[in-house]
Structure formats: structure tokens, C-alpha cells
mmCIF file of C-alpha atoms in Angstrom:
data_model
loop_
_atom_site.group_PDB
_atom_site.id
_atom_site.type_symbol
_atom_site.label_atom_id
_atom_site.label_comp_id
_atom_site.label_asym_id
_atom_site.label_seq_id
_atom_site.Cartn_x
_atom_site.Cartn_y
_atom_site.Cartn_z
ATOM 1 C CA UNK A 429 0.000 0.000 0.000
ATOM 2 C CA UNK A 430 0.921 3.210 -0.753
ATOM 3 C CA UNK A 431 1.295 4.547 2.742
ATOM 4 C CA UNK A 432 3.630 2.522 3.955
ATOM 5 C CA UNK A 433 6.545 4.441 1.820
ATOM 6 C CA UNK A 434 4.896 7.501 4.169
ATOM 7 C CA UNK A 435 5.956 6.450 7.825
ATOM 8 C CA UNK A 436 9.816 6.205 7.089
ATOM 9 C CA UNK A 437 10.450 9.566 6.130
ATOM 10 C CA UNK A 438 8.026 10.545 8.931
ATOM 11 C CA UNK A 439 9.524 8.910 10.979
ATOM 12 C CA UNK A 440 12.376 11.800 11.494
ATOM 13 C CA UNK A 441 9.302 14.155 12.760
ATOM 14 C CA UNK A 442 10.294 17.358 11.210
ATOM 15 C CA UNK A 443 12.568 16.820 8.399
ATOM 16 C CA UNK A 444 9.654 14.193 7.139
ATOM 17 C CA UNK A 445 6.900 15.840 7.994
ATOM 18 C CA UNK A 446 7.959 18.949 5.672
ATOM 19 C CA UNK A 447 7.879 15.940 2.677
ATOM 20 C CA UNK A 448 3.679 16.154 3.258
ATOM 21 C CA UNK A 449 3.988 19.441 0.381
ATOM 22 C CA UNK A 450 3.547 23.090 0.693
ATOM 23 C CA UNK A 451 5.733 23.792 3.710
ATOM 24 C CA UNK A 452 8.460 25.461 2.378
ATOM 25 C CA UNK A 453 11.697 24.635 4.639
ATOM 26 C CA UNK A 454 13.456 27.368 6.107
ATOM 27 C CA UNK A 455 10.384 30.058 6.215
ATOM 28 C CA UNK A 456 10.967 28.793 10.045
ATOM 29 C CA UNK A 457 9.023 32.752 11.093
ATOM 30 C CA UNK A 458 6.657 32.441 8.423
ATOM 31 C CA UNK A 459 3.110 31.463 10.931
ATOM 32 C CA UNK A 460 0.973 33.149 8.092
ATOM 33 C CA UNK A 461 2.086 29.776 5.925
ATOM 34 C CA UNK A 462 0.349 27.795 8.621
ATOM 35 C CA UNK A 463 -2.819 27.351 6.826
ATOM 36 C CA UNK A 464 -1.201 25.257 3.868
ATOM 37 C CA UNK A 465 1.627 24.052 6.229
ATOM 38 C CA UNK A 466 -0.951 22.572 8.652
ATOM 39 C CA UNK A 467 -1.462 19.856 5.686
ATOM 40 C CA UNK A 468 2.326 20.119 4.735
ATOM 41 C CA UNK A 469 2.667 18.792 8.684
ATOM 42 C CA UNK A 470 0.387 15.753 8.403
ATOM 43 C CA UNK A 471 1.841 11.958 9.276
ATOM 44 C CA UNK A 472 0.285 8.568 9.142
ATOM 45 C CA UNK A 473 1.447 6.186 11.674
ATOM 46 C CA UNK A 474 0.629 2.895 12.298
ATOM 47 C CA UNK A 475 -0.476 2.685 15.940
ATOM 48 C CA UNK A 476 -1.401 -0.068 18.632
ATOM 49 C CA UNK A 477 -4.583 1.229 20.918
ATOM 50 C CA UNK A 478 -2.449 1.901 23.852
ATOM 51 C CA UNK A 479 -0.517 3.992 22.057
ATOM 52 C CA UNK A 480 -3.326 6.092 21.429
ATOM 53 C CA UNK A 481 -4.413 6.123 24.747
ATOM 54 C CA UNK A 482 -1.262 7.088 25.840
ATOM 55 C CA UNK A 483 -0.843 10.226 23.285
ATOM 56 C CA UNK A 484 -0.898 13.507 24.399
ATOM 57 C CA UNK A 485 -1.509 17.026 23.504
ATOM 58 C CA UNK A 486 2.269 18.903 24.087
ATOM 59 C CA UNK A 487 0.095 21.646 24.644
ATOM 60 C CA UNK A 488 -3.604 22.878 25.008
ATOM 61 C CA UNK A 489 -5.369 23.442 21.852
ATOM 62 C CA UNK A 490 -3.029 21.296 19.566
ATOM 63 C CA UNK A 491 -3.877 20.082 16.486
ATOM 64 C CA UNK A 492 -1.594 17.240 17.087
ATOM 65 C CA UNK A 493 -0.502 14.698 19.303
ATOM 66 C CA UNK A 494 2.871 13.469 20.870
ATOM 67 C CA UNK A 495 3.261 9.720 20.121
ATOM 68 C CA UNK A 496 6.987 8.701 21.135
ATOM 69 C CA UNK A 497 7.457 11.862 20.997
ATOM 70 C CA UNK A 498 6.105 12.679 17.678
ATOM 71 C CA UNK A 499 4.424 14.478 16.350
ATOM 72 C CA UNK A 500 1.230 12.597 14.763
ATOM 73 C CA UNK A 501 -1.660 14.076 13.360
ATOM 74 C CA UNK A 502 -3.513 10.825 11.462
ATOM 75 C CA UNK A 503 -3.315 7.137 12.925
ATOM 76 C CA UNK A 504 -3.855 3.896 11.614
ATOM 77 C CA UNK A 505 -4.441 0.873 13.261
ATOM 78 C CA UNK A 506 -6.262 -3.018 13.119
ATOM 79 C CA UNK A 507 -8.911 -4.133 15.739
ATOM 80 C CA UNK A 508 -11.778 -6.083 16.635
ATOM 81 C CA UNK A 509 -15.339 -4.556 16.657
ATOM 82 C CA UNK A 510 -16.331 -5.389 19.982
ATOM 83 C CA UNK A 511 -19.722 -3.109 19.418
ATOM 84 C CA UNK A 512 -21.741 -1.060 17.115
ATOM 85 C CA UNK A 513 -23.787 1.947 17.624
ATOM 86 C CA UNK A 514 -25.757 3.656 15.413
ATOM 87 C CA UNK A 515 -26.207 7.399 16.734
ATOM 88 C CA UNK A 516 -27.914 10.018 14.733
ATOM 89 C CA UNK A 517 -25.105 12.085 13.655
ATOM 90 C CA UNK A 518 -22.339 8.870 13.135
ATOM 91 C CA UNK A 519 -22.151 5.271 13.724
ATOM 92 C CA UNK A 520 -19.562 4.871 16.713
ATOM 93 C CA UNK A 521 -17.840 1.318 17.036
ATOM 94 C CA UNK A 522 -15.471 0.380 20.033
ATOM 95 C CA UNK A 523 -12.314 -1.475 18.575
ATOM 96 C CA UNK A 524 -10.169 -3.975 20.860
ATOM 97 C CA UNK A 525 -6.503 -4.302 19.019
ATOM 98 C CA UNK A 526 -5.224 -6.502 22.159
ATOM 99 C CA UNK A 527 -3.780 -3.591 23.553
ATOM 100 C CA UNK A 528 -6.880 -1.545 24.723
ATOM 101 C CA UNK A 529 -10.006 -0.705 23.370
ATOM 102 C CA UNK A 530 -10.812 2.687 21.873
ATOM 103 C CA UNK A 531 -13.987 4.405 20.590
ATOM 104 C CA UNK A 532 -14.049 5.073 16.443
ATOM 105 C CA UNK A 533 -16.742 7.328 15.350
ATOM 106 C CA UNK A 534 -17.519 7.767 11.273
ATOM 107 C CA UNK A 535 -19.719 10.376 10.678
ATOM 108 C CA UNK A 536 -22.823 9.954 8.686
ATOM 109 C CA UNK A 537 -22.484 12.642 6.369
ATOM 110 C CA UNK A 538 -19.266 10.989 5.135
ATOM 111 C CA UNK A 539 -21.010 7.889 4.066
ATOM 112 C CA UNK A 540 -22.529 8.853 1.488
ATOM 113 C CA UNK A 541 -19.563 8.963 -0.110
ATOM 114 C CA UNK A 542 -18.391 5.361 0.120
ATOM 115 C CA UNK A 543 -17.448 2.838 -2.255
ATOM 116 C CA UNK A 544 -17.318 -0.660 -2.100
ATOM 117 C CA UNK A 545 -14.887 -1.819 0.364
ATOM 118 C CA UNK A 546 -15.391 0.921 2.152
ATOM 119 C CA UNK A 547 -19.214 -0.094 3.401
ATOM 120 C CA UNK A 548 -20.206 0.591 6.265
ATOM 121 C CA UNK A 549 -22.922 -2.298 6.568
ATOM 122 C CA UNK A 550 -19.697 -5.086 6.169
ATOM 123 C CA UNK A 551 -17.982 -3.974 9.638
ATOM 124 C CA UNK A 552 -19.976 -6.507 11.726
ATOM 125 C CA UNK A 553 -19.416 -7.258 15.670
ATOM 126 C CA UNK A 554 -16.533 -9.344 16.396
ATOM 127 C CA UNK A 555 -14.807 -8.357 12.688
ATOM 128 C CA UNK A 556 -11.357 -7.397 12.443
ATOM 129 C CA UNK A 557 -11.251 -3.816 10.516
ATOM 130 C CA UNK A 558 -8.219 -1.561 9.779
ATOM 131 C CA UNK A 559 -9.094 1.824 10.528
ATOM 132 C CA UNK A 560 -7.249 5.091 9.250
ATOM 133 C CA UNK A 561 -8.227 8.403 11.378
ATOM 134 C CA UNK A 562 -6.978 11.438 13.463
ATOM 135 C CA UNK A 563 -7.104 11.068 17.446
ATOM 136 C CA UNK A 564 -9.291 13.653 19.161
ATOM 137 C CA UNK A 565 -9.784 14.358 22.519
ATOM 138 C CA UNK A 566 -13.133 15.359 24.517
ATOM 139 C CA UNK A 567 -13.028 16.279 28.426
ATOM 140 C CA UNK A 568 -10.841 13.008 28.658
ATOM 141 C CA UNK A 569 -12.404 10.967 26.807
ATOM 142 C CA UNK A 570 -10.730 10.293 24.031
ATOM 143 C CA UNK A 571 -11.958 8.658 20.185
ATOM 144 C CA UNK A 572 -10.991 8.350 16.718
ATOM 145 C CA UNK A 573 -12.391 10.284 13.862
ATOM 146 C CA UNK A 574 -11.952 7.665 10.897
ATOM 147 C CA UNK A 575 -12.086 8.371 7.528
ATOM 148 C CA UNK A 576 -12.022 4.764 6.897
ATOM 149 C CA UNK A 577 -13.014 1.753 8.361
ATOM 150 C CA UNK A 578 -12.710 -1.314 6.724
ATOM 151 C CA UNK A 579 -12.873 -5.115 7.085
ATOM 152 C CA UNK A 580 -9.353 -6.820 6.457
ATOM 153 C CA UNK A 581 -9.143 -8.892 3.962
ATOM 154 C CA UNK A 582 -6.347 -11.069 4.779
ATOM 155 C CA UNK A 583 -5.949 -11.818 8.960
ATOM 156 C CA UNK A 584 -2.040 -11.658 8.455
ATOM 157 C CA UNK A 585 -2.719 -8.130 8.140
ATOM 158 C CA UNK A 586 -3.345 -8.003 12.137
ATOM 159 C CA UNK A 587 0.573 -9.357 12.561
ATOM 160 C CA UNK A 588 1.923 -7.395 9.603
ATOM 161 C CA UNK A 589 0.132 -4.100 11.499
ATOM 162 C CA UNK A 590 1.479 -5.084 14.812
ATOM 163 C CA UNK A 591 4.726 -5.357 13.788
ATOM 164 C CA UNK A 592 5.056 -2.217 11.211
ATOM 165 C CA UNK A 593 3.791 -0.406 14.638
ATOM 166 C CA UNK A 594 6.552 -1.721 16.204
ATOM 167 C CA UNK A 595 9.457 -0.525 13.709
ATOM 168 C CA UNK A 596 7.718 2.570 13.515
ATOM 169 C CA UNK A 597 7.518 2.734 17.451
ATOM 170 C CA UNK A 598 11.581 1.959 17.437
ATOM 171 C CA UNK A 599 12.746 4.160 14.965
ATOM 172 C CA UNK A 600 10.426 7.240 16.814
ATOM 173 C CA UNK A 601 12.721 6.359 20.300
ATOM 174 C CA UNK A 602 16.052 4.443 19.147
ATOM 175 C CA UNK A 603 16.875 5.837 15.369
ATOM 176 C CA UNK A 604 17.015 3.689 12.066
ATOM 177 C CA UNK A 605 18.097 0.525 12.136
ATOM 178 C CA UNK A 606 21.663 1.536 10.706
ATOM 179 C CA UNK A 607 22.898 3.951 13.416
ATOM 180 C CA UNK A 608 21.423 1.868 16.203
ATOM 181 C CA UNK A 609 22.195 -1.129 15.353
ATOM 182 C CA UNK A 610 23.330 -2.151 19.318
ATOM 183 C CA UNK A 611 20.657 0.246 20.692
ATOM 184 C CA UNK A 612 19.747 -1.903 23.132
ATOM 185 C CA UNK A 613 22.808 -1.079 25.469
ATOM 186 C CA UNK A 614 23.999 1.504 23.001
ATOM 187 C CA UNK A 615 27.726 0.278 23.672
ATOM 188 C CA UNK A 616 28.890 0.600 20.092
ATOM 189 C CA UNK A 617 27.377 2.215 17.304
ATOM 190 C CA UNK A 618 28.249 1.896 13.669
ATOM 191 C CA UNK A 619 28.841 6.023 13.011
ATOM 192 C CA UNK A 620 32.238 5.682 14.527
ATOM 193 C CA UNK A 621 31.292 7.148 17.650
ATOM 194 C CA UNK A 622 33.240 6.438 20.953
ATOM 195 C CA UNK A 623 31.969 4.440 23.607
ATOM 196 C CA UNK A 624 31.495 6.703 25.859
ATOM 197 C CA UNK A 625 29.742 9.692 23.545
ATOM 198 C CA UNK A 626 27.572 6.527 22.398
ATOM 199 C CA UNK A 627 26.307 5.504 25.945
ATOM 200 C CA UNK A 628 25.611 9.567 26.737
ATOM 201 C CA UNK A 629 23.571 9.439 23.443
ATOM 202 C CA UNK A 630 21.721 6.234 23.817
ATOM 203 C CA UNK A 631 18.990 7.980 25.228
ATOM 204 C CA UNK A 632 18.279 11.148 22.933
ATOM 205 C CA UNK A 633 15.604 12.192 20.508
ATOM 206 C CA UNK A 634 16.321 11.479 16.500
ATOM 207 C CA UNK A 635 16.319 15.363 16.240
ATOM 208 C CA UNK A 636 18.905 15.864 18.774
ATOM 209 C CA UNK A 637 20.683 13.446 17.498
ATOM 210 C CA UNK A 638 20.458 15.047 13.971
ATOM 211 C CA UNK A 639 21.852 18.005 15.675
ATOM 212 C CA UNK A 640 24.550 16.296 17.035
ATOM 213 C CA UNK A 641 25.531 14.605 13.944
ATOM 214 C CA UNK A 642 26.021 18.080 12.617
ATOM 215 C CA UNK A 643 27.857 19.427 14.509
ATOM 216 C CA UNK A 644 30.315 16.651 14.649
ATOM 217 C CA UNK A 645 30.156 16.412 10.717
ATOM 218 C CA UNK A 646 30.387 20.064 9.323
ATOM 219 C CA UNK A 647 33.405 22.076 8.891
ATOM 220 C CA UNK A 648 33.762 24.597 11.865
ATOM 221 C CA UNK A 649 36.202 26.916 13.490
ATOM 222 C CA UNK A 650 36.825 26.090 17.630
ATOM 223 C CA UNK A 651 34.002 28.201 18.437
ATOM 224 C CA UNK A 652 31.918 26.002 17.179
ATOM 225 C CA UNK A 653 28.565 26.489 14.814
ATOM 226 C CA UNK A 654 25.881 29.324 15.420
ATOM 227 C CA UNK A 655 22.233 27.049 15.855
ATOM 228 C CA UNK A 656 21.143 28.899 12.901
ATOM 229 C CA UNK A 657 23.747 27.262 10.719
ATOM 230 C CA UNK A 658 22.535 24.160 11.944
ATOM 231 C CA UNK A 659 19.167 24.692 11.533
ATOM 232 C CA UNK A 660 19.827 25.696 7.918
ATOM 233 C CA UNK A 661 21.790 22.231 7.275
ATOM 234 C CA UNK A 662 19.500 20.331 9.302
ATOM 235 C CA UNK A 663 16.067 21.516 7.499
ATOM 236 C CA UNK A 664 14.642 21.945 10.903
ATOM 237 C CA UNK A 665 12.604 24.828 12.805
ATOM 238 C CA UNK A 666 14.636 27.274 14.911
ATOM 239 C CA UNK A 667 12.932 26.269 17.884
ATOM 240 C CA UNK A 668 13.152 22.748 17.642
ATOM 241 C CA UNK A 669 16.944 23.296 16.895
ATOM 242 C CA UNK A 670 16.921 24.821 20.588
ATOM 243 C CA UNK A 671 15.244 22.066 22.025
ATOM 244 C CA UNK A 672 17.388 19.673 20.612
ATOM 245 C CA UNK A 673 20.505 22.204 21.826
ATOM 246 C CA UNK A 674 18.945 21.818 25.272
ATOM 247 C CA UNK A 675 19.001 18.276 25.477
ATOM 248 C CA UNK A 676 22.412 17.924 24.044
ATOM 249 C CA UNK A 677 23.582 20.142 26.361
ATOM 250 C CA UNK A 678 21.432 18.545 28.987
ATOM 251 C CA UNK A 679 23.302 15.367 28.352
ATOM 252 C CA UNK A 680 26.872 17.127 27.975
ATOM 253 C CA UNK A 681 27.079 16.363 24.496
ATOM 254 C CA UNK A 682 27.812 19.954 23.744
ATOM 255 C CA UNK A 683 28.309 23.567 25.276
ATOM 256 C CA UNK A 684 28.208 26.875 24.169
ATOM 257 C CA UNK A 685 31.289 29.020 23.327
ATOM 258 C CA UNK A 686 30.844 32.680 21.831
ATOM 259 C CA UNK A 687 27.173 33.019 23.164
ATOM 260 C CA UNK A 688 24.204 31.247 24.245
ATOM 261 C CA UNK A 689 23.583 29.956 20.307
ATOM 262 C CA UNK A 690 26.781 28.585 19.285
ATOM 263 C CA UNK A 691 27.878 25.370 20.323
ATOM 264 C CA UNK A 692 30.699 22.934 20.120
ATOM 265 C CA UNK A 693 30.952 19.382 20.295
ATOM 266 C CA UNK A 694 32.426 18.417 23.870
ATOM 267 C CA UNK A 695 34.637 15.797 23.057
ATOM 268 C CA UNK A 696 37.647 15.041 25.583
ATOM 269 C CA UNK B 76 -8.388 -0.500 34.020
ATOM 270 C CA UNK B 77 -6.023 -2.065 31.447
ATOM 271 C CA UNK B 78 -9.000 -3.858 29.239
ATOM 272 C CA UNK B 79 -5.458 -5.250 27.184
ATOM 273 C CA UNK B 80 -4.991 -8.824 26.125
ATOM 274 C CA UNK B 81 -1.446 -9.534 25.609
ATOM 275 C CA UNK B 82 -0.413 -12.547 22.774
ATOM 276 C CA UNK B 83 1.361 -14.842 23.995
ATOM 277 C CA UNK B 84 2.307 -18.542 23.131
ATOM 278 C CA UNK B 85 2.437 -21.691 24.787
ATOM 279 C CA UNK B 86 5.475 -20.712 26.292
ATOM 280 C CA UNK B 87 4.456 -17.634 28.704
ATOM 281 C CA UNK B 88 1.362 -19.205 29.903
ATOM 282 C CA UNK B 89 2.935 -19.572 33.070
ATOM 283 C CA UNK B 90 3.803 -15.857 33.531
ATOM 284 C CA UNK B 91 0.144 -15.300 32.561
ATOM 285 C CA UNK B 92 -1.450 -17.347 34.653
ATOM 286 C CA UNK B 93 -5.036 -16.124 35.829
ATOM 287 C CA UNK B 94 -4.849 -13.043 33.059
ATOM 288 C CA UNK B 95 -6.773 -12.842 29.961
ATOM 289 C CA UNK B 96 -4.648 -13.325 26.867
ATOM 290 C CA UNK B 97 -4.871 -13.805 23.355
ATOM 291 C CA UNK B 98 -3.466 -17.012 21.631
ATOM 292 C CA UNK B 99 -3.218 -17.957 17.842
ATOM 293 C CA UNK B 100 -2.958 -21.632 17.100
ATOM 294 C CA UNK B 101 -3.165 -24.560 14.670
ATOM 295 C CA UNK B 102 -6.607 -26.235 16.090
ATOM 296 C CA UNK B 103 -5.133 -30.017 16.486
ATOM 297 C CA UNK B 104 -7.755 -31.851 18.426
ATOM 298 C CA UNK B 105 -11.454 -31.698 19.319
ATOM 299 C CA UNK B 106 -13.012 -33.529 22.207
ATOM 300 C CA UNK B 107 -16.557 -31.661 23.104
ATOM 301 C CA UNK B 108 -16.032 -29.047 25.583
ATOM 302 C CA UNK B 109 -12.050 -29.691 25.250
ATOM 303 C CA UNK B 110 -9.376 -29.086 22.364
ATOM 304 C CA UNK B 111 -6.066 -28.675 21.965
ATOM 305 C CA UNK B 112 -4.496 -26.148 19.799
ATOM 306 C CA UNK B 113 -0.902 -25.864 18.813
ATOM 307 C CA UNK B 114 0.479 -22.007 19.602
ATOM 308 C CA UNK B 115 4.045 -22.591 19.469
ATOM 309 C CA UNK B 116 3.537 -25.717 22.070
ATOM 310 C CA UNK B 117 0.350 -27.642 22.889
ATOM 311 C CA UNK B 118 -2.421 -25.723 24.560
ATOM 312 C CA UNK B 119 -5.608 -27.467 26.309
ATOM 313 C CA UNK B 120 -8.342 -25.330 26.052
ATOM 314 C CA UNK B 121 -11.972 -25.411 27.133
ATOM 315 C CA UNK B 122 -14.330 -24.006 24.970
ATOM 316 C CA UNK B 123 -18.140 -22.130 25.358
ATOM 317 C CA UNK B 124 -21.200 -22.593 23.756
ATOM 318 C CA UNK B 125 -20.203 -20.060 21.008
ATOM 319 C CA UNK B 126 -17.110 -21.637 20.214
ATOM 320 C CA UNK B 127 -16.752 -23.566 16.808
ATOM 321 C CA UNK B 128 -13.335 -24.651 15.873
ATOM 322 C CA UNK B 129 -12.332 -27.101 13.098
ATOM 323 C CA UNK B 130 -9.688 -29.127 12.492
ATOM 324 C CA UNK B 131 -6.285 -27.823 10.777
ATOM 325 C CA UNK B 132 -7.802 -23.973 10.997
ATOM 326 C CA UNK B 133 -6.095 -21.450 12.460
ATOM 327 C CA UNK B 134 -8.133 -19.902 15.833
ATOM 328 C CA UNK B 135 -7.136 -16.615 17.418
ATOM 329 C CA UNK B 136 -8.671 -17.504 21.147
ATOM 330 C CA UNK B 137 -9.089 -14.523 24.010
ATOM 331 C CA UNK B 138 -9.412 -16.387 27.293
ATOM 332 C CA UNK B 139 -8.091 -16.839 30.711
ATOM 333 C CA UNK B 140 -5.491 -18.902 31.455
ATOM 334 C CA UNK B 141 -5.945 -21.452 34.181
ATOM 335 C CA UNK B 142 -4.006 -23.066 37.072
ATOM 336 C CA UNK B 143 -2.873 -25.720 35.155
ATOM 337 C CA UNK B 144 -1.977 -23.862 32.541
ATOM 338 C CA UNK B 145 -5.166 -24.482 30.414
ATOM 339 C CA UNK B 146 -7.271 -21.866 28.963
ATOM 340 C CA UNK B 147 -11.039 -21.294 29.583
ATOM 341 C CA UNK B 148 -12.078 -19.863 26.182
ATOM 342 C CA UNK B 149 -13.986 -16.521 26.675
ATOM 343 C CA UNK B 150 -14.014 -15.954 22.833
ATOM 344 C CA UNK B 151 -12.189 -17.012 19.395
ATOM 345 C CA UNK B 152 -12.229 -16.003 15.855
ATOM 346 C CA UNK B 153 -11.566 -18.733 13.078
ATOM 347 C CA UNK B 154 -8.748 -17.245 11.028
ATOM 348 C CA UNK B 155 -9.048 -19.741 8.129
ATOM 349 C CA UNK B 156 -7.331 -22.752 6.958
ATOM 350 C CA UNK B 157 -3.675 -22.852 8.953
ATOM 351 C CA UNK B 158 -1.756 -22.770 5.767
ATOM 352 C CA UNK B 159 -2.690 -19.051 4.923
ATOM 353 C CA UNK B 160 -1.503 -18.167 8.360
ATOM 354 C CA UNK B 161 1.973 -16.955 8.657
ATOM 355 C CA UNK B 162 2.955 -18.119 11.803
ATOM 356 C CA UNK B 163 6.399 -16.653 11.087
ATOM 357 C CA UNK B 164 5.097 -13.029 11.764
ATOM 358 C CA UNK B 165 2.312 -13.571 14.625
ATOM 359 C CA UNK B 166 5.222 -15.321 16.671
ATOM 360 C CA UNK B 167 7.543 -11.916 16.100
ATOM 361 C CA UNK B 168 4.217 -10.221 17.316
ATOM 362 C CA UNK B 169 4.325 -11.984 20.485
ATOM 363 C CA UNK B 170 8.212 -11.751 20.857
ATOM 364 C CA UNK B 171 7.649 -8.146 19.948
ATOM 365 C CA UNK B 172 4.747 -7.733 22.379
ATOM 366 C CA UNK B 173 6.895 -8.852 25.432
ATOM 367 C CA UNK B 174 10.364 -7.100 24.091
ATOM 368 C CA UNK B 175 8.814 -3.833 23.940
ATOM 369 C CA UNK B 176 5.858 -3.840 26.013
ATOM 370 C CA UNK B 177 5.596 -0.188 26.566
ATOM 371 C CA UNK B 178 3.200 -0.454 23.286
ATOM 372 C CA UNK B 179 1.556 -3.030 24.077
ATOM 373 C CA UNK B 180 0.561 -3.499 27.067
ATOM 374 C CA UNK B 181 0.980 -2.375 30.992
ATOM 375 C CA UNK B 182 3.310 -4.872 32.948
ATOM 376 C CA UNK B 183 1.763 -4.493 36.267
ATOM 377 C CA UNK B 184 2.710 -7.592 38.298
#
């Protein structure tokens, strides 16, 4: 399927979600681009329930979530139908995945638009669908918005979801597979990196570790490079370059030399 | 509050015992209320009224598991004929679903 080239450029966060089209990189002040960025922004990412349940706003008012510390705007995911409602203004099903159960809600307006495959009538109780939607949150409850719910038609589609949501899940918190190869005690680590730089960076984000690579990588007097610079080579926001200069410095990874912006790898 | 039903195989039954769990299996005997299904190591598992299994079919079967290690069937799903099953990938799912928990389920005994 054609989403599943999506998730591993998103998985970066940033850098991929800039991929979605019409987010031009490096208007990083530019807010009045927000109404075609906030498409530009949008992810897919396969999801178990819990994860979903476990999402949160970073801040009130969002329009996305933080999976993993991601950002993720639409989910997919594969479930049972444990129940079906029919409500005047949707049809509201509650889907167990193994892993939790969580309300989906298709609005009845939207139906009419359906094609075969898509109909609503073949979700029965106790089917296994796959389900593509955006997470919302009311009070504290929380549901799913899905613009499609489907039966599977193959059940080693359940596996093949659980797993993809478990790459996706590990490449969110450890990296890709080829610069974390040993993540699991992040000993050694196939960039070259010493032992000891490797163990203070097993822990980090995959934009601070962008950042890092950066700075390690690029041409640079002793003072270091100004976080603009590295924003510009990085393709990432201004702000998120701080962030990721926080936790780097956080971890002593880095400090700053001519002022509070420009940094320098500490390396001993 | 965790509604979760972890997948697990023959072999963490133990570590289960008295939770609710999901098993996929190769259906190898039937025996009225009793069958045994293969999920990476025999399973004995005692069905309800709602329960029809057949032979060689793959069953994906939410129970609880008992003290001997038996499973009283709460529900199950035929998943077809075993051979379209790829066994392969549901037991990474379970090896994944114990490696990395945090996604899957909460560990809280």
C-alpha cells in the first residue's frame, strides 16, 4: 500500500513531515504559511490502541498529538469490533486491538460517499477492521475520527500491522536501524562514535541526534557552529533546533562558546 | 483498568497465569467441551457454547489462562485454513509484544 513508503520519512518528525507538500523549509518565522503548512505537517502512523491512549496534547489546543514523541496528526491501526452503535449524527464502534479498546466514530455525512470496500454495513461485531483516522480528545475521553473503516481482507494483516507499529515505534525512540544497530545497550554504534559519547547518546531524541551529527560532521572553526547554521543544514525549525541544543547540552554532548547559540561538540 | 490482552504462546502461559490473553494456534484436536491447539507448544483449552473450531484452521482464542496452565475460552475467531496463516510473523508479534511492552501493554505484576 501506498502509505507505507509515508511512515519512514516521517519517521524523522520534522525533516519528514515537511515531505507532506507546501511547507516550504526554512520560512521557520513564516506562521501566516500555517494554513497550507498545517497539511504540509500531516503523518500517518501505524499505531497499537495503547498507544493512542497514551498520546498527548504537548500543549492545550493542539492540532496534534505526541506519540513517542512525535508528532502525529492521522493514525492507523487493526482491531476487533467489539460493538456497534448507530447514533444520529455517526455510527460509533469500540475497537479492541489486544492492547486496549478505543472508541471510532464515522460520521454519517461521510457515508454517502463510500465505495465498495469501504461499506459501512460489512464492519460486523466481532470483525477485524483496519481503521485510518486522526485522534481527538473530549473532556478526557478520548476517540478516533476515521475516515475509513474497513474489514481486512487477509488476517495476516493483524501481525503485519502489529509489527510495522513496532518498527515505527523503534525508529520514533532508538533511530534507524543503521545507526542503532546495538541500541539496546547503546555500547557501540556503527557512526564511529566512541563508547562513551555513544552511551551519553543512547537515550536522545532522533532530532537531537540530527543536531549532534552536525555538529560533529560540518566544517567549523573552535568556536563552534551558530544554531542557525545548523538549523539551515538540518532543514529543521529554529525552535526545535533549541530544544534539541537543550538536550544535548542537557546530556553534555555539547556547550556553548561565543554566546548562548553557538555550540561545540564536547569531546575530551 | 487495562481492558489489554497480551499474545502470547504456549510458552508464557505460566507468567500469565489467571490473566486474559490472546493465543493464535493450529486447532489439532477436538473432544466436546475440550481441544487442543498448537500455539508454538500444545495448549488445552476449554471451549463455550459459542465456540466452533475445526480441524487444521487457524483460531485466534481470548481467554483466561488457568491453574494448570489451560485456557477457559472466553471468545475465538476462526482465522481460516492454517496454511494461509503466517505463523512466522504472529510469533515476532508476540516476541515483539513482550520485548517492547511499553506499546503493548501495561506490565503491572
Amino acid at each position: 500500500m501506498d502509505y507505507g513508503n509515508q511512515y519512514s520519512t516521517t519517521s524523522y518528525g520534522a525533516g519528514g513531515g515537511q515531505n507532506g507538500g507546501g511547507f516550504m523549509p526554512g520560512s521557520q518565522s513564516d506562521s501566516a504559511a500555517g494554513q497550507k503548512g498545517k497539511y504540509g505537517k500531516d503523518t500517518l502512523r501505524p499505531v497499537t490502541v495503547k498507544q493512542l491512549l497514551d498520546a498527548h496534547h504537548p500543549y492545550p489546543d493542539a492540532e496534534h498529538f505526541m506519540i513517542d514523541d512525535q508528532e502525529t496528526t492521522q493514525v492507523t491501526f487493526v482491531g476487533q469490533v467489539r460493538n456497534i452503535s448507530q447514533q444520529t449524527t455517526n455510527v460509533t464502534y469500540k475497537v479492541d486491538d489486544g492492547t486496549g479498546v478505543v472508541e471510532v466514530k464515522v460520521w454519517v455525512d461521510s457515508e454517502v460517499m463510500n465505495e465498495d470496500g469501504q461499506d459501512p454495513k460489512k464492519v460486523t461485531e466481532q470483525a477485524y477492521v483496519r481503521v485510518f483516522g486522526r485522534l481527538k480528545v473530549f473532556g478526557n475521553k478520548r476517540h478516533v475520527g476515521a475516515n475509513v473503516i474497513r474489514p481486512i481482507r487477509d488476517f495476516n494483516e493483524i501481525s503485519y500491522h502489529l509489527l510495522e507499529a513496532t518498527v515505527v515505534h523503534l525508529q520514533a525512540t532508538r533511530g534507524a536501524p543503521g545507526d542503532a544497530k546495538a541500541a539496546t545497550n547503546g555500547a557501540s554504534n556503527t557512526n564511529g562514535m566512541s563508547a562513551t559519547a555513544a552511551a551519553q547518546l543512547a537515550g536522545i531524541t532522533p532530532s537531537a541526534r540530527k543536531v549532534y551529527e552536525c555538529l560533529r560532521n560540518s566544517p567549523q572553526t573552535n568556536e563552534g557552529l551558530h544554531m542557525q547554521d545548523i538549523a539551515l543544514q538540518v532543514n529543521m525549525d529554529i525552535s526545535a533546533v533549541m530544544k534539541a541544543g537543550d538536550e544535548l547540552s542537557g546530556v553534555g554532548a555539547i556547550y556553548t562558546t561565543i554566546d548562548d547559540h553557538t555550540w561545540a561538540i564536547m569531546d575530551m | 483498568m487495562s481492558e489489554s490482552t497480551p499474545r502470547i504462546t504456549a510458552q508464557y502461559l505460566e507468567q500469565f497465569s489467571h490473566q486474559t490473553v490472546r493465543l493464535l494456534g493450529k486447532v489439532r484436536q477436538l473432544r466436546g467441551e475440550q481441544a487442543t491447539i498448537d500455539a508454538g507448544g500444545n495448549v488445552s483449552i476449554y471451549l463455550n457454547r459459542d465456540s466452533h473450531l475445526q480441524l487444521n484452521h487457524a483460531v485466534e482464542i481470548i481467554g483466561k489462562v488457568q491453574n494448570d496452565l489451560s485456557v477457559r475460552v472466553m471468545a475465538c475467531t476462526d482465522f481460516g485454513p492454517e496454511n494461509e496463516i503466517d505463523f512466522v510473523a504472529a510469533e515476532a508479534v508476540v516476541d515483539a509484544t513482550h520485548r517492547y511492552r511499553e506499546i503493548f501493554y501495561e506490565k503491572d505484576t
